[in-house]
Short mmCIF file of C-alpha atoms and ligand atoms in Angstrom, two decimals:
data_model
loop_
_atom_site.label_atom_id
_atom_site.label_comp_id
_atom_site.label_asym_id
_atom_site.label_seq_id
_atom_site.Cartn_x
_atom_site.Cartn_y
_atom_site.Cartn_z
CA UNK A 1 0.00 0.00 0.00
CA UNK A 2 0.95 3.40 -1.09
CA UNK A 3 1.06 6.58 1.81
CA UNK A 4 0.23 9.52 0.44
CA UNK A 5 0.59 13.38 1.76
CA UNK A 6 0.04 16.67 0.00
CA UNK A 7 3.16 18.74 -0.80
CA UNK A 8 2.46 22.31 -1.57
CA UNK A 9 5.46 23.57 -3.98
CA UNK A 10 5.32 26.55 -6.03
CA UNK A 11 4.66 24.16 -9.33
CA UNK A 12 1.36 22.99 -7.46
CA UNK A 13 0.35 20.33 -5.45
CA UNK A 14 2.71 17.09 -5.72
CA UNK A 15 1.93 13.97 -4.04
CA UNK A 16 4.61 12.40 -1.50
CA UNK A 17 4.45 9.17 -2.02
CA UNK A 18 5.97 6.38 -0.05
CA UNK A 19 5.98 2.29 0.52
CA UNK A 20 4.38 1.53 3.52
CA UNK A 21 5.40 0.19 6.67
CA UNK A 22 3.35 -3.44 5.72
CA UNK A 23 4.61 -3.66 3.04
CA UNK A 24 8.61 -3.86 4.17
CA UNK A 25 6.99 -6.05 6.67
CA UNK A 26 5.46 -8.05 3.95
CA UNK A 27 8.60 -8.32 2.05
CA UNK A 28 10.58 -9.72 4.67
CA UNK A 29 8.36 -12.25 5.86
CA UNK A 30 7.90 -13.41 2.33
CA UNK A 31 11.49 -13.38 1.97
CA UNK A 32 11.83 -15.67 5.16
CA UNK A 33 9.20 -17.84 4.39
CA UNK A 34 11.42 -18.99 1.41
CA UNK A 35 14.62 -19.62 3.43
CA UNK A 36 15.63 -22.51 4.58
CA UNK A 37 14.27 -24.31 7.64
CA UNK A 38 17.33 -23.42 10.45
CA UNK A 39 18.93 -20.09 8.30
CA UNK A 40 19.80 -16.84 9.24
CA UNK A 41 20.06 -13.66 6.79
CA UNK A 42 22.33 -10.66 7.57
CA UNK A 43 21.96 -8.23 5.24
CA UNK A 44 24.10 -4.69 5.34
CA UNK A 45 23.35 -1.16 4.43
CA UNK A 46 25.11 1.26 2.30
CA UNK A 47 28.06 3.17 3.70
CA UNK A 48 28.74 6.66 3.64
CA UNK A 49 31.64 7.47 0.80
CA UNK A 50 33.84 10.63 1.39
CA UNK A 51 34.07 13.06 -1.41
CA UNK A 52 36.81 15.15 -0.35
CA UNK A 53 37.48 16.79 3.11
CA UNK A 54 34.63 16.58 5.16
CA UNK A 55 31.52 16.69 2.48
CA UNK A 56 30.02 12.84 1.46
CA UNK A 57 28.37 12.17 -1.36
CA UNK A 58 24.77 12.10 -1.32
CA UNK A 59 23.89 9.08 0.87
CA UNK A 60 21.92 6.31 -1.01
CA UNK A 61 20.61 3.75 1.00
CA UNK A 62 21.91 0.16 -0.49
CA UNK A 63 18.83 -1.58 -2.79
CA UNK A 64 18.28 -4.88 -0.83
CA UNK A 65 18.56 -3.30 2.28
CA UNK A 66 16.06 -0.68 1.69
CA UNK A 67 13.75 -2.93 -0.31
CA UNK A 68 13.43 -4.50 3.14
CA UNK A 69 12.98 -2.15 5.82
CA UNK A 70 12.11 1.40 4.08
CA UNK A 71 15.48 2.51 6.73
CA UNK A 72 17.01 5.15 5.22
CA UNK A 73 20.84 4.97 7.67
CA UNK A 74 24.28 4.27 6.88
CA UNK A 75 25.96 1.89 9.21
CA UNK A 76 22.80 -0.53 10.09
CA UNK A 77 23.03 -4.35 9.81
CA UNK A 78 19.46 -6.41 9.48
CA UNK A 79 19.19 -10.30 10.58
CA UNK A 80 16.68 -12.09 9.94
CA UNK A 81 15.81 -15.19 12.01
CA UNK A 82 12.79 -16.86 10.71
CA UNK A 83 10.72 -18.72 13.11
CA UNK A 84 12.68 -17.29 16.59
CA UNK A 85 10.75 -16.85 19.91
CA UNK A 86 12.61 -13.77 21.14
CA UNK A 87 11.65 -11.80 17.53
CA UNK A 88 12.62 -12.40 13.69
CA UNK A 89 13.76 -9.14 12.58
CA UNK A 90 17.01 -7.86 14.68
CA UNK A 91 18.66 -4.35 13.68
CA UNK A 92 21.67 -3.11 14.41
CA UNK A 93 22.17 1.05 13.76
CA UNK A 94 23.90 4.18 14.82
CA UNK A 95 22.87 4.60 18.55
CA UNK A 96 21.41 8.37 19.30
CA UNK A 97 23.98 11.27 19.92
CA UNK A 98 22.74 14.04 20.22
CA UNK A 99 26.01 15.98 19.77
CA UNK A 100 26.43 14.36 16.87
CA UNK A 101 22.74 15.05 15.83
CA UNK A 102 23.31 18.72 16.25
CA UNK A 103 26.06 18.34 13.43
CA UNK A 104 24.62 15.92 11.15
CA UNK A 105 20.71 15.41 11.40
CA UNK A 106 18.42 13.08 13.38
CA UNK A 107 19.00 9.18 13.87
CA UNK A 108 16.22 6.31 14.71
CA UNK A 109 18.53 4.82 17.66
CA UNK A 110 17.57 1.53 18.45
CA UNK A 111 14.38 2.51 19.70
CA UNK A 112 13.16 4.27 16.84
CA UNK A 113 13.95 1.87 14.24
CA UNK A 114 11.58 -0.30 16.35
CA UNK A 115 8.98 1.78 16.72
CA UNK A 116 9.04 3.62 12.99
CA UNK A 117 9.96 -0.09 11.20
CA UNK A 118 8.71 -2.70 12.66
CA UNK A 119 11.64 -4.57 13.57
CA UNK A 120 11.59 -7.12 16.92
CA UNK A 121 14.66 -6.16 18.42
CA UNK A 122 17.25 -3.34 17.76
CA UNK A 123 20.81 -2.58 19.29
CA UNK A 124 23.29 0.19 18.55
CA UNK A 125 26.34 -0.86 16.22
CA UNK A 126 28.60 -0.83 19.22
CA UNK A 127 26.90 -4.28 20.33
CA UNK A 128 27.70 -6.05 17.35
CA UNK A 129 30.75 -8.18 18.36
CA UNK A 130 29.08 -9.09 20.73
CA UNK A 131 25.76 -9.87 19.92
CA UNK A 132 25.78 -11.57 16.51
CA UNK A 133 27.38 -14.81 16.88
CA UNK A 134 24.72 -14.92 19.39
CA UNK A 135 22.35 -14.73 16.40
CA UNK A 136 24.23 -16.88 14.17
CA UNK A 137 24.75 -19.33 16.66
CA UNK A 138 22.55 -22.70 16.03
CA UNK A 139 21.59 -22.18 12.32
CA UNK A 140 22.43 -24.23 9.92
CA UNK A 141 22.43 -21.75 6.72
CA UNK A 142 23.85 -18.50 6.88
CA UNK A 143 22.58 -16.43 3.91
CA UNK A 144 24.91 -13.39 3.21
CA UNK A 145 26.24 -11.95 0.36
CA UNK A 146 29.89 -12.12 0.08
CA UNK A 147 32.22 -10.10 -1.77
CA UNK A 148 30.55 -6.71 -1.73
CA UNK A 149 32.30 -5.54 1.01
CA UNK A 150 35.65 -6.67 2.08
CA UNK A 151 35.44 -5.25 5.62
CA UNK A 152 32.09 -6.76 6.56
CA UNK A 153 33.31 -10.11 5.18
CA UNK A 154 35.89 -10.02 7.56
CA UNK A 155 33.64 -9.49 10.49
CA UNK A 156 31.28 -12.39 8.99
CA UNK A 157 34.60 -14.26 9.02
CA UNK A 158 35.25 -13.05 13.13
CA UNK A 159 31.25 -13.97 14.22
CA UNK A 160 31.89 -17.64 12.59
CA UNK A 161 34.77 -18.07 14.07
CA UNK A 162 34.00 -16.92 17.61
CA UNK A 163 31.17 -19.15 16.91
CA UNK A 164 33.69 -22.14 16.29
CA UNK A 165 35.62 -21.54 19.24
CA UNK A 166 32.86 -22.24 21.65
CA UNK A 167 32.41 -25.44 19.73
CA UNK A 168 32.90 -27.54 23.51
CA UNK A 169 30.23 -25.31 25.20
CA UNK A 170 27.57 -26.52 22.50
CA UNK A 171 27.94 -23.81 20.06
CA UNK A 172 27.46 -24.36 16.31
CA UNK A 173 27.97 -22.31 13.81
CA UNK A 174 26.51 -22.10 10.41
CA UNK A 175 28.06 -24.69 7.95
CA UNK A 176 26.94 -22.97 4.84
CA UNK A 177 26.88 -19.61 3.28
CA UNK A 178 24.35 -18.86 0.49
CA UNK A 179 23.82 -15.84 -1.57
CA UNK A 180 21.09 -13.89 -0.69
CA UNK A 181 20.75 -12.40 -3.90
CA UNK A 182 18.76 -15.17 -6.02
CA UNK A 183 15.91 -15.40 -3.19
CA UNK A 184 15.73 -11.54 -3.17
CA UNK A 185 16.24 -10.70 -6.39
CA UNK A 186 13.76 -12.92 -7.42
CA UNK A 187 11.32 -10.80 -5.54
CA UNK A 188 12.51 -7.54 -6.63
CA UNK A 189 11.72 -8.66 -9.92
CA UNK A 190 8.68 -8.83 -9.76
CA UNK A 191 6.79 -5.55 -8.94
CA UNK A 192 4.02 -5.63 -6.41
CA UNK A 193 1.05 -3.11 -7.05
CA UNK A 194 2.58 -0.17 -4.82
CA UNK A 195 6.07 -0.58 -6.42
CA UNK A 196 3.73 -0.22 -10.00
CA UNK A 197 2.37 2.82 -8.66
CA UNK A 198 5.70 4.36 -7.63
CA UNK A 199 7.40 3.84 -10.67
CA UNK A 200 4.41 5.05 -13.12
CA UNK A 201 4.83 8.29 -11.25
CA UNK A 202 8.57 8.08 -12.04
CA UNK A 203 7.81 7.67 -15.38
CA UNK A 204 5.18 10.40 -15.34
CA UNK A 205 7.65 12.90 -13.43
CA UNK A 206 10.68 11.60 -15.92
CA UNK A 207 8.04 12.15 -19.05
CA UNK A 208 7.43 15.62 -17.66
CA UNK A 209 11.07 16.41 -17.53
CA UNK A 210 11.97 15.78 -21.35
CA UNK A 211 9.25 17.23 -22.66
CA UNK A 212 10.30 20.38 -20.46
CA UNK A 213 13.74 19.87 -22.35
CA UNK A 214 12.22 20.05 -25.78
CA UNK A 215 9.97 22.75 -24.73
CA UNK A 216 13.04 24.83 -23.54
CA UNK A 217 15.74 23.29 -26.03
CA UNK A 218 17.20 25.85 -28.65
CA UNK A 219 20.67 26.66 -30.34
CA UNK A 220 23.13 28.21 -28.60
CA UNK A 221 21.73 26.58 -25.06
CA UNK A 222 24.25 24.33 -23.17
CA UNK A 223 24.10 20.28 -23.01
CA UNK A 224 24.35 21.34 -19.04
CA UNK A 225 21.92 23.73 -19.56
CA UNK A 226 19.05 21.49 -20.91
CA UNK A 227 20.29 18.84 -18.12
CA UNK A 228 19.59 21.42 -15.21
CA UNK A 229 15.96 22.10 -17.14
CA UNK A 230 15.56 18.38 -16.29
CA UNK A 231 17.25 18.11 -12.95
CA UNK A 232 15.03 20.89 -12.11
CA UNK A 233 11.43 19.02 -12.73
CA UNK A 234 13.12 16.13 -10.85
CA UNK A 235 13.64 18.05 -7.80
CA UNK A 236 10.70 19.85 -7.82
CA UNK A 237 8.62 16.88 -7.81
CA UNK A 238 10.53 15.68 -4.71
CA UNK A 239 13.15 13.16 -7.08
CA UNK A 240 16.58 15.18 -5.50
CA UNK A 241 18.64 12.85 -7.43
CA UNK A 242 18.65 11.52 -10.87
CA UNK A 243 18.00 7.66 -10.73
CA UNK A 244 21.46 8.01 -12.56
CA UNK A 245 23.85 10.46 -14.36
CA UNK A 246 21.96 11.94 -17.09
CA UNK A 247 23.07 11.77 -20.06
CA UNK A 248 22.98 15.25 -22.92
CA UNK A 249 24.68 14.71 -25.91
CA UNK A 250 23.85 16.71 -29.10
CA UNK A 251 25.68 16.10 -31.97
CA UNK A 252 28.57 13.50 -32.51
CA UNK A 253 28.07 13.41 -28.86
CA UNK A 254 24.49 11.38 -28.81
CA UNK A 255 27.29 8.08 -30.53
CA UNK A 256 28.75 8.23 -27.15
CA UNK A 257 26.21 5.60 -25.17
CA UNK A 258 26.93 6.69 -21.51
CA UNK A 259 28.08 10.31 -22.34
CA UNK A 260 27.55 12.57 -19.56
CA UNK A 261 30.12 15.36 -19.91
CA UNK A 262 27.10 17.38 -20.78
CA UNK A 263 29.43 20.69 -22.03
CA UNK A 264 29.16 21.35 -25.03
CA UNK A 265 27.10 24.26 -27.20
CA UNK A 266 23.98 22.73 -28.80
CA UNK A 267 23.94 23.30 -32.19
CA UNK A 268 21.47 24.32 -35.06
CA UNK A 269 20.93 21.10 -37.68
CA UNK A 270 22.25 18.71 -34.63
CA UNK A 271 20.01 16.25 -33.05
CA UNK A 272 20.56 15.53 -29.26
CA UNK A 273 19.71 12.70 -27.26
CA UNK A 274 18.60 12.93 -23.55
CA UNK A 275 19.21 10.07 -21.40
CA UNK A 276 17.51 10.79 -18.10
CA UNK A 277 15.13 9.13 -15.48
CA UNK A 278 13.98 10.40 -12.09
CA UNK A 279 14.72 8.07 -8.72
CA UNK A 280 11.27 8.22 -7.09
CA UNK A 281 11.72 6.63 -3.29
CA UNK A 282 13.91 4.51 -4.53
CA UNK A 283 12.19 4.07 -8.10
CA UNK A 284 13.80 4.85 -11.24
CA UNK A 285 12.63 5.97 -14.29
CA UNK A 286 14.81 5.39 -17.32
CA UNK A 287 13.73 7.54 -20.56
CA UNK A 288 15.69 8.45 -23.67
CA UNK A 289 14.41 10.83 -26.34
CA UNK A 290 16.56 12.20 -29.45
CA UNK A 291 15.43 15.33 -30.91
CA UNK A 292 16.56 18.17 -33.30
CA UNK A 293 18.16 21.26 -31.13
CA UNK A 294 15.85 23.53 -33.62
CA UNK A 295 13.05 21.70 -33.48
CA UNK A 296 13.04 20.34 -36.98
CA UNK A 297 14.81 16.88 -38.36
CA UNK A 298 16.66 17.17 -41.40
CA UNK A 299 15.90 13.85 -44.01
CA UNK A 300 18.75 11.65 -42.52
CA UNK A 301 17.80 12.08 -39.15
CA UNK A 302 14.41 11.73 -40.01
CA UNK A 303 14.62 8.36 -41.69
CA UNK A 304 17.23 6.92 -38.86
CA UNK A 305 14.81 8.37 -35.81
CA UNK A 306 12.10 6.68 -37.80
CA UNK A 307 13.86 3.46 -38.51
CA UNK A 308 14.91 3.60 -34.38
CA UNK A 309 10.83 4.33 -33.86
CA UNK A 310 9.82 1.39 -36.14
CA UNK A 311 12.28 -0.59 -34.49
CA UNK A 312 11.11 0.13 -30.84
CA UNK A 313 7.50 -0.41 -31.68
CA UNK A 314 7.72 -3.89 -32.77
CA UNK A 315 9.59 -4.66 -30.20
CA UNK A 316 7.02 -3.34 -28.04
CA UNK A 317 4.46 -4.52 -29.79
CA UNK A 318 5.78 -8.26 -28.84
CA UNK A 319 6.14 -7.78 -25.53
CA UNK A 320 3.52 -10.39 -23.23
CA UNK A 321 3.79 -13.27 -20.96
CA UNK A 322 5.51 -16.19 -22.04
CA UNK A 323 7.60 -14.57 -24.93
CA UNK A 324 11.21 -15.19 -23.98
CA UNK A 325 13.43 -11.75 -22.89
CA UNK A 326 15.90 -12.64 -25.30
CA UNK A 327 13.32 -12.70 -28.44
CA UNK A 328 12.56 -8.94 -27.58
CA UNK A 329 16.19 -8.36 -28.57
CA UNK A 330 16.05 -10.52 -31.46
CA UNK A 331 13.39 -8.87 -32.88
CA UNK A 332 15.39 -5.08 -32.34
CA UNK A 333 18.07 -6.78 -34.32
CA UNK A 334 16.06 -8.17 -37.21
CA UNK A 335 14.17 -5.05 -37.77
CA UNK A 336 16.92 -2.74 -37.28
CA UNK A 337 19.48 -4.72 -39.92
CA UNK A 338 16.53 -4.65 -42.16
CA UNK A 339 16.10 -0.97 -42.06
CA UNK A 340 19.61 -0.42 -42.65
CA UNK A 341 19.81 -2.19 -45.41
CA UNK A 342 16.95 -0.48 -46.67
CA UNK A 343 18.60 2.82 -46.55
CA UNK A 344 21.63 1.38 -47.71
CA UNK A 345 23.87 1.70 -44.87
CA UNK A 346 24.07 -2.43 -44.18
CA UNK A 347 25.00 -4.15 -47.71
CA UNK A 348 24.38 -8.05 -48.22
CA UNK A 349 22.14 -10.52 -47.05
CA UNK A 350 20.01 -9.99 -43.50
CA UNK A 351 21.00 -13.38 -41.99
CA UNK A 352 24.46 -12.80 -42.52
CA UNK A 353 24.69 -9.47 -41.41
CA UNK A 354 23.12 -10.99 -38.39
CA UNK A 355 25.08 -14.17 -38.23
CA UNK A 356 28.29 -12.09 -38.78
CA UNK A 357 27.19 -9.32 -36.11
CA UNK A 358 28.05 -6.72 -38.98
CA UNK A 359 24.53 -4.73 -37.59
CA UNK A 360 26.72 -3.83 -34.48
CA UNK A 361 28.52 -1.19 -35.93
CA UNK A 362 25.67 0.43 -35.24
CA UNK A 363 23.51 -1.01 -33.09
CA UNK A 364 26.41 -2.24 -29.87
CA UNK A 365 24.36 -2.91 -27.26
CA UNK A 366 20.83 -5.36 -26.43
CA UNK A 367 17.52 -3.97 -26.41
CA UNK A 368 17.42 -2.77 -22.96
CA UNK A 369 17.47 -4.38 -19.25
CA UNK A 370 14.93 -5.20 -16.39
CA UNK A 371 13.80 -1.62 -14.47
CA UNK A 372 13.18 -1.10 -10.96
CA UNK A 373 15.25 0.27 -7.62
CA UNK A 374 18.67 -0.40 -9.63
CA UNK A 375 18.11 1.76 -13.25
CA UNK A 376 20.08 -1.95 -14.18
CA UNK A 377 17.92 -4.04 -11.73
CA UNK A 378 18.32 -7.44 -10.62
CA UNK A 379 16.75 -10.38 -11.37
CA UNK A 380 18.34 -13.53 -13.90
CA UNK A 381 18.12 -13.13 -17.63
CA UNK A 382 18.30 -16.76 -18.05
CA UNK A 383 16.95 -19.90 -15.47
CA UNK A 384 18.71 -23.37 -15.70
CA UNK A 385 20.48 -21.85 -18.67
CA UNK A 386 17.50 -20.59 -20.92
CA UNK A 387 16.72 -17.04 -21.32
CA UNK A 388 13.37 -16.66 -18.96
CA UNK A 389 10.33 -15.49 -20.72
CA UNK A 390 8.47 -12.74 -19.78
CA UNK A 391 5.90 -12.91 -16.67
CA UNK A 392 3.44 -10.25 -15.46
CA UNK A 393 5.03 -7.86 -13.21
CA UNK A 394 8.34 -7.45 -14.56
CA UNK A 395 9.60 -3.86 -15.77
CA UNK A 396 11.72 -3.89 -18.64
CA UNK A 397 13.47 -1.26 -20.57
CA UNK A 398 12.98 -0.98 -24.45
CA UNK A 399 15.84 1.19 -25.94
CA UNK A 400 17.02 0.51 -29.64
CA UNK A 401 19.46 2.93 -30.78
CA UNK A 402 21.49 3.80 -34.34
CA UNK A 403 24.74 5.06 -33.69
CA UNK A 404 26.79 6.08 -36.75
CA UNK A 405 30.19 7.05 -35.87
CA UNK A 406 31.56 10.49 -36.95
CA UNK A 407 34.43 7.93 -38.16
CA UNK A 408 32.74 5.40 -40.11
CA UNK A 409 33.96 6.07 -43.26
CA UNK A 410 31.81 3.15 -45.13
CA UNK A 411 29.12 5.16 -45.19
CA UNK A 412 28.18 8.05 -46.98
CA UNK A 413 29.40 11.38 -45.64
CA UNK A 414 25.73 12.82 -44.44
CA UNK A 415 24.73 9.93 -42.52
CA UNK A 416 28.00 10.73 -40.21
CA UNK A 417 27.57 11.72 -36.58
CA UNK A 418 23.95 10.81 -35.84
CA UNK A 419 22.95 9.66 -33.61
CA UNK A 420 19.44 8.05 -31.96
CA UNK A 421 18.04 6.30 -29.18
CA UNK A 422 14.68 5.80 -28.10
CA UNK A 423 13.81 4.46 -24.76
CA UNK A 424 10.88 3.55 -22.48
CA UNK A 425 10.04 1.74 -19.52
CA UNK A 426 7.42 -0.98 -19.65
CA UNK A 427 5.32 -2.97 -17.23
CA UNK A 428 5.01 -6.56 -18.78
CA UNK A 429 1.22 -7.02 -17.82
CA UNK A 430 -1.37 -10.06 -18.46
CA UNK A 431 -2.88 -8.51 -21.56
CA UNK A 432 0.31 -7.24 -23.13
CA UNK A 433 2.23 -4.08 -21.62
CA UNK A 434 2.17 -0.39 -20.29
CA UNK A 435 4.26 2.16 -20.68
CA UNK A 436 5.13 3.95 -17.79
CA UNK A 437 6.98 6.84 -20.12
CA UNK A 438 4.47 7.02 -22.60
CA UNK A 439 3.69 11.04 -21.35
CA UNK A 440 6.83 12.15 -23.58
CA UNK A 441 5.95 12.44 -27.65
CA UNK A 442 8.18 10.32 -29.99
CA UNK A 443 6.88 10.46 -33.35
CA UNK A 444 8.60 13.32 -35.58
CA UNK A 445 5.08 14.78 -36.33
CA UNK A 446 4.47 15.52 -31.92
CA UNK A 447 7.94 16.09 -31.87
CA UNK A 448 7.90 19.06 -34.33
CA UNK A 449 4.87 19.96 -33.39
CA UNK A 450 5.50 20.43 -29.67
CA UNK A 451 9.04 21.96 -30.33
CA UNK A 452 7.32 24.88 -32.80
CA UNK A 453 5.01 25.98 -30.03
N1 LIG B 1 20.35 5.00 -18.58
C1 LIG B 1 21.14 3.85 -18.75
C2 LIG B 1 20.50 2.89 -19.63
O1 LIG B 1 19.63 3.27 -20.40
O2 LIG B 1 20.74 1.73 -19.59
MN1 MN B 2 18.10 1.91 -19.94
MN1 MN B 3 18.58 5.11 -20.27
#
């Protein structure tokens, strides 16, 4: 279930939207009721990470961990006991200070994180030595994550073997450490109705923001420029930071896939691409548009943005339960090469300009990836070695791009340097699909038509 308060800005009225307590609640019991009889899960928060002297950079509360107690700390540990007496869901976090609080901002302390999250029992970090072999003591399964972070895989290493050493007073400690991640993952993968509802209005609110950009976008304007028109609807709407960097290229610049430089003059007869989505509590949005910095597409880009539209729609127009991820991309590729050879940029046969991956000159990277807390969120691709088909409630990405090189000198001289990706997020749904960024135009007739007014 989604809370909901009113937020009076000077844009309107937003909506402040968060996951409720249940549902964290919900998540971790479902997540328990799949481990194994006799296991115990620890699973860390994010650190703080020093920027230079004294500043951090903006803290961003680790995926998993959030996903499973809406705590928003640095420095917290969760365990999760399924099935003990004393309580399930133990927390460990910064203890109140109220010097430090006068420096930094308010903490939970123990007491709060039980009382605001719903967890059984809470300590402050200073008790964890001490108290989590305790935990870990009697189960069988430890499931923990290693090799994310060196230091707490060290203390893992320390509570087992503390564990060990009171082997003669009873004590046993767990004989076998299993990856969280498939068991979670699993679950992130599939969206719940209140995740759907938080991430349509990150797609709305990410919509909003490139259509702002088009609205504002002329020559002579900055590639930061037109990112701070979009960084600006983020914030505004209560999204402080991008669900990543965001990407303004115009020109050559739109060939570079993850450019975000953003510096350069935007120029008259140059298209640019926008790569740019909105974190929403922990939600991403993930949109690209490509559009002409004067608000009108010259005959090459025309017929490349067109073949990248024709491309995207088939590929959406496939997308339902039971048709495998990996046929998505298939069908990107067989369109695309098709179009290309159409306009005469791909010579030869379509099957071996597939079979010989000849179509990636242009086309480098797959059709998109699977959309939620993590702009690249988890979940497998494949299961026992086949690439999964699609189920409802998985959020995909569909982003087909053409990206011909300001260097590729086997093709005419006027088809050099453009550049075009379009991308949106979908909801795989029992009928078919939604698009959560449908909000923002993308054929060139709403394109022109909303850039001339
Ligand atoms: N924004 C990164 C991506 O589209 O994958
Ligand atoms: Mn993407
Ligand atoms: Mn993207």
């Amino acid at each position: 279930m989604l809370r909901r308060m009113r937020l009076y800005t000077e844009q309107g009225v937003t909506a402040d939207m968060r996951i409720s307590q249940s549902s964290f609640a919900a998540r971790r019991q479902q997540l328990m009721d799949q481990m194994s009889p006799g296991s115990v899960a620890v699973i860390p928060s994010a650190k703080e990470v020093a920027r230079n002297r004294d500043v951090e950079y903006p803290f961003r509360q680790d995926s998993d961990f959030y996903y499973l107690t809406g705590f928003n700390e640095p420095d917290a540990l969760l365990i999760l006991i399924p099935g003990r007496n004393e309580g399930q869901v133990v927390m460990f976090c910064r203890a109140r200070d109220p010097e430090m609080e006068i420096w930094n901002g308010y903490r939970a302390g123990p007491e709060g994180v039980c009382n605001q999250h719903g967890v059984d029992q809470a300590y402050g970090c200073a008790e964890i030595d001490e108290r989590v072999p305790q935990l870990l003591q009697g189960s069988e399964r430890l499931y923990y994550s290693i090799g994310t972070d060196e230091t707490l895989d060290g203390q893992v290493r320390d509570w087992l073997n503390s564990i060990r050493k009171q082997a003669r007073m009873g004590a046993v400690a767990p004989g076998e450490i299993v990856m969280l991640d498939h068991l979670l993952h699993e679950m992130r993968l599939f969206k719940a109705d209140d995740e759907v509802e938080m991430m349509r209005e990150a797609g709305r609110i990410s919509a909003e923001a490139h259509v702002r950009a088009m609205q504002q976008c002329k020559p002579g304007l900055t590639e930061y420029q037109l990112e701070a028109e979009i960084t600006h609807h983020f914030a505004v709407n209560g999204c402080r930071q991008p669900a990543y960097s965001s990407s303004v290229g115009g020109g050559d610049n739109a060939c570079v896939l993850h450019y975000t430089e953003n510096w350069d003059v935007l120029k008259d007869g140059d298209l640019v691409l926008i790569d740019a989505g909105c974190e929403l509590e922990y939600y991403a949005g993930d949109i690209t548009r490509t559009f002409p910095v004067s608000g009108k597409f010259s005959t090459e880009q025309k017929a490349i943005y067109e073949l990248v539209l024709h491309v995207q729609q088939a590929c959406i127009d496939a997308i339902r339960p039971g048709v495998p991820w990996i046929r998505i991309h298939n069908i990107s590729v067989e369109v695309l090469t098709q179009g290309l050879v159409d306009l005469g940029l791909l010579k030869g046969d379509i099957e071996g300009l597939i079979d010989t991956g000849a179509y990636k000159a242009f086309y480098m990277h797959r059709i998109g990836h699977w959309l939620g807390m993590d702009v690249h969120d988890v979940g497998d691709y494949k299961v026992d070695g086949d690439w999964r088909p699609l189920q409802a409630g998985m959020v995909m990405t569909v982003e087909p791009g053409i990206y011909i090189s300001p260097q590729n000198e086997l093709v005419e001289e006027k088809w050099r340097g453009i550049g075009v990706r379009i991308e949106d997020d979908m909801l795989v749904t029992e009928e078919g699909c939604e698009n959560f960024s449908a909000g923002v135009p993308k054929t060139v007739a709403e394109i022109e038509a909303l850039m001339a007014r």
